[in-house]
Amino acid sequence: MSFTGTPDEGSVALVSTSNTPKISGEEQIGQPQYFSGFSTAHVTDGRGDKKTFQLSTSVQSNGSKITATADAQYSSSVLAGAVVNWLKVGAYDRDFQAGISTVVSQQLNKGFVLKGFVNTVQFAKGFNSKPNVVAWISGIKLVNPSTWSIKVSATAITTGGFDISIDGPAQDIDALDVTWIAYPASRGHITSGELSFSSPVPVLETGDQVETFRSTRLESPPRILLGVSGFEIVNKNGKFDLEVTTSGVTPAQFNWKASVKDGAGSPKTLVSLTAAYVAVVDL
């Protein structure tokens, strides 16, 4: 699917005070075409039997405001909070292409750990040179895992398309939506990359991290779309808690931190994390 224009982005923080699988929020904006991902999610299996973690994100617009939705969907899931990040792709610049690739359990070889399972994406229109491609998780369903574990990334990028590579225990992955955007590597006012953290033992948080932009063409501090693209989190009583935040954005870098803390006494469960980002300077 092809979309055109200079991307915009934002986020809507969602908090629930009731026992519900679905929460929504609104932000005033102007007529985006949009894609979504998450940087924060707090989901509990209400039965406490560690069965399923499911989360999907979406956004809708009526031209003057955007409604972001996080949906746990699974009947016993309780969604306590989320941050849904959204990306606008306008209608005036044909440099950009974006879409959503869906993988379902029937495509996976159950009983094996996926290493580089791929979904191949063909661009609607080829690029003149190899583009930059960013991919992140916008919907996911994991079933019966002892550890929440998955990683998606854009690989084998050419002018005509790329592969979405998926790593993780195939028997745990029931469904997955991967959102992606591709743009010319020479394009000004935009850059992208991937945040990465790993630890030999589970931790509560990453501590302060610094990401340096690979592009030197950012004239002012950009706005940042951040989407989780992978994680390994120990499953404690069916609770999934993850929060990724950014701060201190300059034209050269920004700070970021990830945490699995959910109040006092939270267990150390974070083993690794990746998050894709797109940084855009307002013109």
C-alpha positions as YAML, in Angstrom:
chain: A
units: angstrom
residues:
- id: 1
  name: MET
  ca: [0.00, 0.00, 0.00]
- id: 2
  name: SER
  ca: [1.43, 3.37, -0.99]
- id: 3
  name: PHE
  ca: [1.03, 6.62, 0.91]
- id: 4
  name: THR
  ca: [2.63, 9.96, 0.11]
- id: 5
  name: GLY
  ca: [3.80, 13.04, 1.93]
- id: 6
  name: THR
  ca: [5.96, 14.28, 4.75]
- id: 7
  name: PRO
  ca: [5.28, 12.32, 7.95]
- id: 8
  name: ASP
  ca: [4.05, 13.83, 11.16]
- id: 9
  name: GLU
  ca: [3.77, 12.11, 14.51]
- id: 10
  name: GLY
  ca: [2.48, 12.32, 18.06]
- id: 11
  name: SER
  ca: [1.29, 10.22, 20.98]
- id: 12
  name: VAL
  ca: [-1.77, 9.85, 23.19]
- id: 13
  name: ALA
  ca: [-1.33, 8.57, 26.75]
- id: 14
  name: LEU
  ca: [-4.15, 6.24, 27.78]
- id: 15
  name: VAL
  ca: [-4.99, 5.29, 31.39]
- id: 16
  name: SER
  ca: [-7.81, 3.07, 32.63]
- id: 17
  name: THR
  ca: [-9.39, 3.09, 36.08]
- id: 18
  name: SER
  ca: [-11.79, 0.24, 35.42]
- id: 19
  name: ASN
  ca: [-11.57, -3.47, 34.64]
- id: 20
  name: THR
  ca: [-11.72, -3.16, 30.85]
- id: 21
  name: PRO
  ca: [-9.76, -4.55, 27.89]
- id: 22
  name: LYS
  ca: [-10.03, -1.38, 25.80]
- id: 23
  name: ILE
  ca: [-9.22, 2.32, 26.31]
- id: 24
  name: SER
  ca: [-9.31, 5.34, 23.98]
- id: 25
  name: GLY
  ca: [-8.25, 8.99, 23.95]
- id: 26
  name: GLU
  ca: [-8.28, 12.01, 21.65]
- id: 27
  name: GLU
  ca: [-5.85, 14.70, 20.50]
- id: 28
  name: GLN
  ca: [-6.58, 17.71, 18.30]
- id: 29
  name: ILE
  ca: [-4.82, 17.44, 14.92]
- id: 30
  name: GLY
  ca: [-5.28, 18.24, 11.25]
- id: 31
  name: GLN
  ca: [-6.28, 15.58, 8.72]
- id: 32
  name: PRO
  ca: [-3.58, 12.89, 8.92]
- id: 33
  name: GLN
  ca: [-3.32, 9.59, 7.12]
- id: 34
  name: TYR
  ca: [-1.90, 7.52, 9.89]
- id: 35
  name: PHE
  ca: [-0.17, 4.44, 11.27]
- id: 36
  name: SER
  ca: [0.26, 3.47, 14.92]
- id: 37
  name: GLY
  ca: [2.53, 1.70, 17.37]
- id: 38
  name: PHE
  ca: [3.09, 1.65, 21.12]
- id: 39
  name: SER
  ca: [5.87, 2.75, 23.46]
- id: 40
  name: THR
  ca: [4.11, 1.88, 26.72]
- id: 41
  name: ALA
  ca: [1.76, -0.97, 27.65]
- id: 42
  name: HIS
  ca: [0.42, -2.33, 30.94]
- id: 43
  name: VAL
  ca: [-1.62, -5.49, 30.33]
- id: 44
  name: THR
  ca: [-2.65, -8.17, 32.83]
- id: 45
  name: ASP
  ca: [-4.20, -11.57, 32.18]
- id: 46
  name: GLY
  ca: [-7.19, -11.20, 34.49]
- id: 47
  name: ARG
  ca: [-7.29, -14.92, 35.27]
- id: 48
  name: GLY
  ca: [-3.68, -14.88, 36.50]
- id: 49
  name: ASP
  ca: [-2.81, -18.06, 34.61]
- id: 50
  name: LYS
  ca: [-0.16, -16.53, 32.29]
- id: 51
  name: LYS
  ca: [-2.15, -17.54, 29.23]
- id: 52
  name: THR
  ca: [-2.14, -14.68, 26.76]
- id: 53
  name: PHE
  ca: [-0.79, -11.22, 26.08]
- id: 54
  name: GLN
  ca: [-2.58, -9.36, 23.30]
- id: 55
  name: LEU
  ca: [-2.46, -5.72, 22.25]
- id: 56
  name: SER
  ca: [-3.47, -3.88, 19.10]
- id: 57
  name: THR
  ca: [-3.21, -0.17, 18.32]
- id: 58
  name: SER
  ca: [-5.12, 2.00, 15.87]
- id: 59
  name: VAL
  ca: [-5.96, 5.63, 15.12]
- id: 60
  name: GLN
  ca: [-8.88, 7.31, 13.39]
- id: 61
  name: SER
  ca: [-9.35, 10.92, 12.30]
- id: 62
  name: ASN
  ca: [-12.31, 13.11, 11.36]
- id: 63
  name: GLY
  ca: [-10.02, 15.83, 10.00]
- id: 64
  name: SER
  ca: [-9.82, 17.94, 13.16]
- id: 65
  name: LYS
  ca: [-8.90, 15.44, 15.84]
- id: 66
  name: ILE
  ca: [-7.37, 11.99, 16.16]
- id: 67
  name: THR
  ca: [-8.73, 9.14, 18.28]
- id: 68
  name: ALA
  ca: [-6.11, 6.62, 19.38]
- id: 69
  name: THR
  ca: [-7.16, 3.20, 20.64]
- id: 70
  name: ALA
  ca: [-5.31, 0.45, 22.47]
- id: 71
  name: ASP
  ca: [-7.22, -2.83, 22.61]
- id: 72
  name: ALA
  ca: [-6.29, -5.92, 24.60]
- id: 73
  name: GLN
  ca: [-9.10, -7.88, 22.85]
- id: 74
  name: TYR
  ca: [-8.53, -11.18, 24.69]
- id: 75
  name: SER
  ca: [-11.50, -11.88, 26.97]
- id: 76
  name: SER
  ca: [-9.57, -12.04, 30.24]
- id: 77
  name: SER
  ca: [-7.09, -9.22, 29.56]
- id: 78
  name: VAL
  ca: [-7.12, -6.04, 31.65]
- id: 79
  name: LEU
  ca: [-5.53, -3.02, 29.95]
- id: 80
  name: ALA
  ca: [-4.43, -0.51, 32.60]
- id: 81
  name: GLY
  ca: [-2.57, 1.93, 30.37]
- id: 82
  name: ALA
  ca: [-0.73, 2.53, 27.11]
- id: 83
  name: VAL
  ca: [0.93, 5.19, 25.00]
- id: 84
  name: VAL
  ca: [-0.11, 4.93, 21.35]
- id: 85
  name: ASN
  ca: [2.21, 6.76, 18.96]
- id: 86
  name: TRP
  ca: [0.88, 7.77, 15.58]
- id: 87
  name: LEU
  ca: [2.51, 8.68, 12.28]
- id: 88
  name: LYS
  ca: [0.90, 10.90, 9.66]
- id: 89
  name: VAL
  ca: [1.84, 10.48, 6.00]
- id: 90
  name: GLY
  ca: [0.46, 13.37, 3.93]
- id: 91
  name: ALA
  ca: [-0.87, 13.46, 0.38]
- id: 92
  name: TYR
  ca: [1.55, 15.78, -1.40]
- id: 93
  name: ASP
  ca: [4.96, 14.09, -1.57]
- id: 94
  name: ARG
  ca: [5.46, 10.79, -3.36]
- id: 95
  name: ASP
  ca: [8.77, 10.02, -1.63]
- id: 96
  name: PHE
  ca: [7.15, 8.05, 1.19]
- id: 97
  name: GLN
  ca: [5.63, 4.58, 1.18]
- id: 98
  name: ALA
  ca: [4.19, 2.79, 4.21]
- id: 99
  name: GLY
  ca: [2.02, -0.17, 5.12]
- id: 100
  name: ILE
  ca: [1.13, -2.96, 7.55]
- id: 101
  name: SER
  ca: [2.29, -6.57, 7.19]
- id: 102
  name: THR
  ca: [0.28, -9.24, 9.05]
- id: 103
  name: VAL
  ca: [1.61, -12.64, 10.14]
- id: 104
  name: VAL
  ca: [-0.74, -15.29, 11.58]
- id: 105
  name: SER
  ca: [0.04, -18.52, 13.39]
- id: 106
  name: GLN
  ca: [-0.72, -20.71, 10.37]
- id: 107
  name: GLN
  ca: [2.33, -19.25, 8.63]
- id: 108
  name: LEU
  ca: [4.68, -20.25, 11.43]
- id: 109
  name: ASN
  ca: [6.45, -23.56, 12.00]
- id: 110
  name: LYS
  ca: [5.23, -24.42, 15.50]
- id: 111
  name: GLY
  ca: [7.69, -25.91, 17.95]
- id: 112
  name: PHE
  ca: [10.69, -24.01, 16.63]
- id: 113
  name: VAL
  ca: [12.40, -20.77, 17.54]
- id: 114
  name: LEU
  ca: [12.10, -18.37, 14.64]
- id: 115
  name: LYS
  ca: [15.40, -16.93, 13.45]
- id: 116
  name: GLY
  ca: [14.92, -14.71, 10.46]
- id: 117
  name: PHE
  ca: [11.44, -15.87, 9.41]
- id: 118
  name: VAL
  ca: [10.53, -13.32, 6.78]
- id: 119
  name: ASN
  ca: [7.56, -11.65, 5.16]
- id: 120
  name: THR
  ca: [8.62, -10.05, 1.89]
- id: 121
  name: VAL
  ca: [7.21, -6.61, 1.07]
- id: 122
  name: GLN
  ca: [7.23, -5.22, -2.47]
- id: 123
  name: PHE
  ca: [7.07, -1.44, -2.83]
- id: 124
  name: ALA
  ca: [4.16, -0.15, -4.90]
- id: 125
  name: LYS
  ca: [6.71, 1.97, -6.75]
- id: 126
  name: GLY
  ca: [10.46, 1.33, -6.78]
- id: 127
  name: PHE
  ca: [12.91, 3.84, -5.32]
- id: 128
  name: ASN
  ca: [15.79, 5.26, -7.37]
- id: 129
  name: SER
  ca: [18.26, 4.14, -4.70]
- id: 130
  name: LYS
  ca: [18.05, 1.96, -1.60]
- id: 131
  name: PRO
  ca: [15.68, 3.67, 0.87]
- id: 132
  name: ASN
  ca: [15.66, 3.75, 4.63]
- id: 133
  name: VAL
  ca: [12.99, 1.44, 6.08]
- id: 134
  name: VAL
  ca: [11.71, 1.45, 9.66]
- id: 135
  name: ALA
  ca: [9.47, -1.30, 11.10]
- id: 136
  name: TRP
  ca: [7.74, -1.69, 14.46]
- id: 137
  name: ILE
  ca: [5.02, -3.75, 16.17]
- id: 138
  name: SER
  ca: [1.49, -2.33, 15.94]
- id: 139
  name: GLY
  ca: [-0.43, -5.45, 16.97]
- id: 140
  name: ILE
  ca: [0.56, -8.68, 18.69]
- id: 141
  name: LYS
  ca: [-0.83, -11.82, 20.33]
- id: 142
  name: LEU
  ca: [1.46, -14.11, 22.35]
- id: 143
  name: VAL
  ca: [0.05, -17.32, 23.85]
- id: 144
  name: ASN
  ca: [1.33, -19.43, 26.80]
- id: 145
  name: PRO
  ca: [4.85, -18.02, 27.00]
- id: 146
  name: SER
  ca: [7.13, -18.26, 30.04]
- id: 147
  name: THR
  ca: [8.89, -15.23, 28.56]
- id: 148
  name: TRP
  ca: [7.35, -12.56, 26.32]
- id: 149
  name: SER
  ca: [9.84, -12.65, 23.45]
- id: 150
  name: ILE
  ca: [9.79, -11.28, 19.89]
- id: 151
  name: LYS
  ca: [11.89, -9.12, 17.55]
- id: 152
  name: VAL
  ca: [10.95, -7.63, 14.18]
- id: 153
  name: SER
  ca: [13.23, -5.73, 11.82]
- id: 154
  name: ALA
  ca: [13.52, -4.59, 8.21]
- id: 155
  name: THR
  ca: [16.25, -6.52, 6.38]
- id: 156
  name: ALA
  ca: [17.43, -7.21, 2.82]
- id: 157
  name: ILE
  ca: [16.37, -3.72, 1.73]
- id: 158
  name: THR
  ca: [16.51, -3.01, -2.02]
- id: 159
  name: THR
  ca: [15.01, -0.37, -4.32]
- id: 160
  name: GLY
  ca: [12.07, -2.72, -4.95]
- id: 161
  name: GLY
  ca: [11.22, -4.00, -1.48]
- id: 162
  name: PHE
  ca: [12.49, -5.55, 1.74]
- id: 163
  name: ASP
  ca: [12.01, -8.41, 4.19]
- id: 164
  name: ILE
  ca: [10.35, -8.17, 7.59]
- id: 165
  name: SER
  ca: [12.42, -10.53, 9.72]
- id: 166
  name: ILE
  ca: [10.80, -12.05, 12.81]
- id: 167
  name: ASP
  ca: [12.70, -13.73, 15.64]
- id: 168
  name: GLY
  ca: [11.04, -15.47, 18.59]
- id: 169
  name: PRO
  ca: [9.46, -18.76, 19.77]
- id: 170
  name: ALA
  ca: [7.02, -19.70, 17.00]
- id: 171
  name: GLN
  ca: [4.75, -21.64, 19.35]
- id: 172
  name: ASP
  ca: [4.13, -18.44, 21.35]
- id: 173
  name: ILE
  ca: [3.26, -16.15, 18.41]
- id: 174
  name: ASP
  ca: [-0.40, -16.33, 17.42]
- id: 175
  name: ALA
  ca: [-0.65, -13.10, 15.42]
- id: 176
  name: LEU
  ca: [1.50, -10.10, 14.60]
- id: 177
  name: ASP
  ca: [1.04, -6.79, 12.78]
- id: 178
  name: VAL
  ca: [4.20, -4.99, 11.67]
- id: 179
  name: THR
  ca: [3.90, -1.39, 10.50]
- id: 180
  name: TRP
  ca: [6.61, 0.06, 8.26]
- id: 181
  name: ILE
  ca: [7.61, 3.25, 6.48]
- id: 182
  name: ALA
  ca: [10.16, 3.67, 3.67]
- id: 183
  name: TYR
  ca: [11.68, 6.95, 2.48]
- id: 184
  name: PRO
  ca: [14.70, 8.04, 0.37]
- id: 185
  name: ALA
  ca: [17.97, 7.91, 2.32]
- id: 186
  name: SER
  ca: [18.89, 11.30, 0.85]
- id: 187
  name: ARG
  ca: [15.73, 12.99, 2.10]
- id: 188
  name: GLY
  ca: [16.33, 16.02, 4.31]
- id: 189
  name: HIS
  ca: [14.64, 16.90, 7.60]
- id: 190
  name: ILE
  ca: [14.12, 13.23, 8.57]
- id: 191
  name: THR
  ca: [16.19, 10.44, 10.06]
- id: 192
  name: SER
  ca: [15.48, 7.09, 11.71]
- id: 193
  name: GLY
  ca: [17.12, 4.29, 13.65]
- id: 194
  name: GLU
  ca: [16.68, 1.62, 16.30]
- id: 195
  name: LEU
  ca: [17.18, 1.74, 20.05]
- id: 196
  name: SER
  ca: [18.64, -1.41, 21.58]
- id: 197
  name: PHE
  ca: [19.25, -2.72, 25.10]
- id: 198
  name: SER
  ca: [20.14, -6.13, 26.50]
- id: 199
  name: SER
  ca: [21.23, -7.48, 29.86]
- id: 200
  name: PRO
  ca: [22.66, -10.87, 30.92]
- id: 201
  name: VAL
  ca: [20.20, -10.88, 33.84]
- id: 202
  name: PRO
  ca: [16.70, -9.39, 34.14]
- id: 203
  name: VAL
  ca: [16.57, -5.76, 35.29]
- id: 204
  name: LEU
  ca: [13.91, -3.22, 36.29]
- id: 205
  name: GLU
  ca: [15.08, -0.50, 33.90]
- id: 206
  name: THR
  ca: [17.73, 0.34, 31.35]
- id: 207
  name: GLY
  ca: [19.00, 3.48, 33.02]
- id: 208
  name: ASP
  ca: [19.55, 6.62, 30.96]
- id: 209
  name: GLN
  ca: [20.60, 5.88, 27.37]
- id: 210
  name: VAL
  ca: [21.72, 8.25, 24.58]
- id: 211
  name: GLU
  ca: [20.85, 7.83, 20.90]
- id: 212
  name: THR
  ca: [22.87, 9.81, 18.33]
- id: 213
  name: PHE
  ca: [21.13, 10.53, 15.04]
- id: 214
  name: ARG
  ca: [22.85, 9.04, 12.00]
- id: 215
  name: SER
  ca: [21.80, 12.03, 9.89]
- id: 216
  name: THR
  ca: [23.50, 15.42, 10.19]
- id: 217
  name: ARG
  ca: [20.75, 17.16, 8.22]
- id: 218
  name: LEU
  ca: [18.50, 18.05, 11.16]
- id: 219
  name: GLU
  ca: [18.52, 21.82, 11.60]
- id: 220
  name: SER
  ca: [16.47, 21.86, 14.82]
- id: 221
  name: PRO
  ca: [15.25, 19.39, 17.46]
- id: 222
  name: PRO
  ca: [12.95, 16.89, 15.71]
- id: 223
  name: ARG
  ca: [9.73, 15.29, 16.84]
- id: 224
  name: ILE
  ca: [10.13, 11.55, 17.39]
- id: 225
  name: LEU
  ca: [7.81, 8.66, 16.60]
- id: 226
  name: LEU
  ca: [8.82, 5.67, 18.74]
- id: 227
  name: GLY
  ca: [7.46, 2.16, 18.25]
- id: 228
  name: VAL
  ca: [8.50, -0.97, 20.16]
- id: 229
  name: SER
  ca: [9.96, -3.49, 17.72]
- id: 230
  name: GLY
  ca: [11.14, -6.22, 20.08]
- id: 231
  name: PHE
  ca: [11.44, -7.33, 23.68]
- id: 232
  name: GLU
  ca: [12.31, -10.17, 26.01]
- id: 233
  name: ILE
  ca: [10.42, -9.86, 29.28]
- id: 234
  name: VAL
  ca: [10.03, -12.63, 31.86]
- id: 235
  name: ASN
  ca: [6.35, -13.53, 32.27]
- id: 236
  name: LYS
  ca: [5.40, -12.98, 35.93]
- id: 237
  name: ASN
  ca: [1.79, -14.02, 36.64]
- id: 238
  name: GLY
  ca: [0.60, -12.95, 33.21]
- id: 239
  name: LYS
  ca: [1.56, -9.29, 33.66]
- id: 240
  name: PHE
  ca: [3.17, -7.33, 30.82]
- id: 241
  name: ASP
  ca: [4.55, -3.95, 31.90]
- id: 242
  name: LEU
  ca: [6.78, -1.89, 29.62]
- id: 243
  name: GLU
  ca: [7.38, 1.84, 29.36]
- id: 244
  name: VAL
  ca: [9.78, 3.52, 26.93]
- id: 245
  name: THR
  ca: [10.27, 7.30, 27.19]
- id: 246
  name: THR
  ca: [12.39, 9.94, 25.47]
- id: 247
  name: SER
  ca: [13.73, 13.30, 26.64]
- id: 248
  name: GLY
  ca: [16.39, 15.91, 25.94]
- id: 249
  name: VAL
  ca: [15.92, 15.97, 22.17]
- id: 250
  name: THR
  ca: [18.50, 18.05, 20.24]
- id: 251
  name: PRO
  ca: [19.41, 18.19, 16.52]
- id: 252
  name: ALA
  ca: [22.15, 15.64, 17.25]
- id: 253
  name: GLN
  ca: [20.71, 13.19, 19.78]
- id: 254
  name: PHE
  ca: [18.11, 12.34, 22.41]
- id: 255
  name: ASN
  ca: [17.91, 10.47, 25.71]
- id: 256
  name: TRP
  ca: [15.74, 7.44, 26.29]
- id: 257
  name: LYS
  ca: [14.89, 4.97, 29.04]
- id: 258
  name: ALA
  ca: [12.90, 1.74, 29.30]
- id: 259
  name: SER
  ca: [11.33, 0.36, 32.47]
- id: 260
  name: VAL
  ca: [9.20, -2.59, 33.56]
- id: 261
  name: LYS
  ca: [8.38, -1.08, 36.95]
- id: 262
  name: ASP
  ca: [4.70, -1.01, 37.90]
- id: 263
  name: GLY
  ca: [4.70, 0.30, 41.45]
- id: 264
  name: ALA
  ca: [6.67, -0.74, 44.52]
- id: 265
  name: GLY
  ca: [8.03, -4.27, 44.61]
- id: 266
  name: SER
  ca: [7.93, -4.83, 40.85]
- id: 267
  name: PRO
  ca: [10.01, -7.87, 39.82]
- id: 268
  name: LYS
  ca: [13.07, -7.58, 37.61]
- id: 269
  name: THR
  ca: [11.83, -8.91, 34.27]
- id: 270
  name: LEU
  ca: [13.43, -6.91, 31.41]
- id: 271
  name: VAL
  ca: [16.10, -8.84, 29.50]
- id: 272
  name: SER
  ca: [16.17, -6.98, 26.17]
- id: 273
  name: LEU
  ca: [14.38, -4.30, 24.19]
- id: 274
  name: THR
  ca: [14.44, -2.76, 20.73]
- id: 275
  name: ALA
  ca: [12.42, 0.21, 19.51]
- id: 276
  name: ALA
  ca: [12.34, 1.78, 16.05]
- id: 277
  name: TYR
  ca: [12.07, 5.53, 15.67]
- id: 278
  name: VAL
  ca: [11.50, 8.18, 13.02]
- id: 279
  name: ALA
  ca: [12.68, 11.72, 13.79]
- id: 280
  name: VAL
  ca: [11.18, 14.57, 11.74]
- id: 281
  name: VAL
  ca: [11.97, 18.29, 11.76]
- id: 282
  name: ASP
  ca: [8.96, 20.58, 11.29]
- id: 283
  name: LEU
  ca: [9.30, 22.59, 8.08]
...
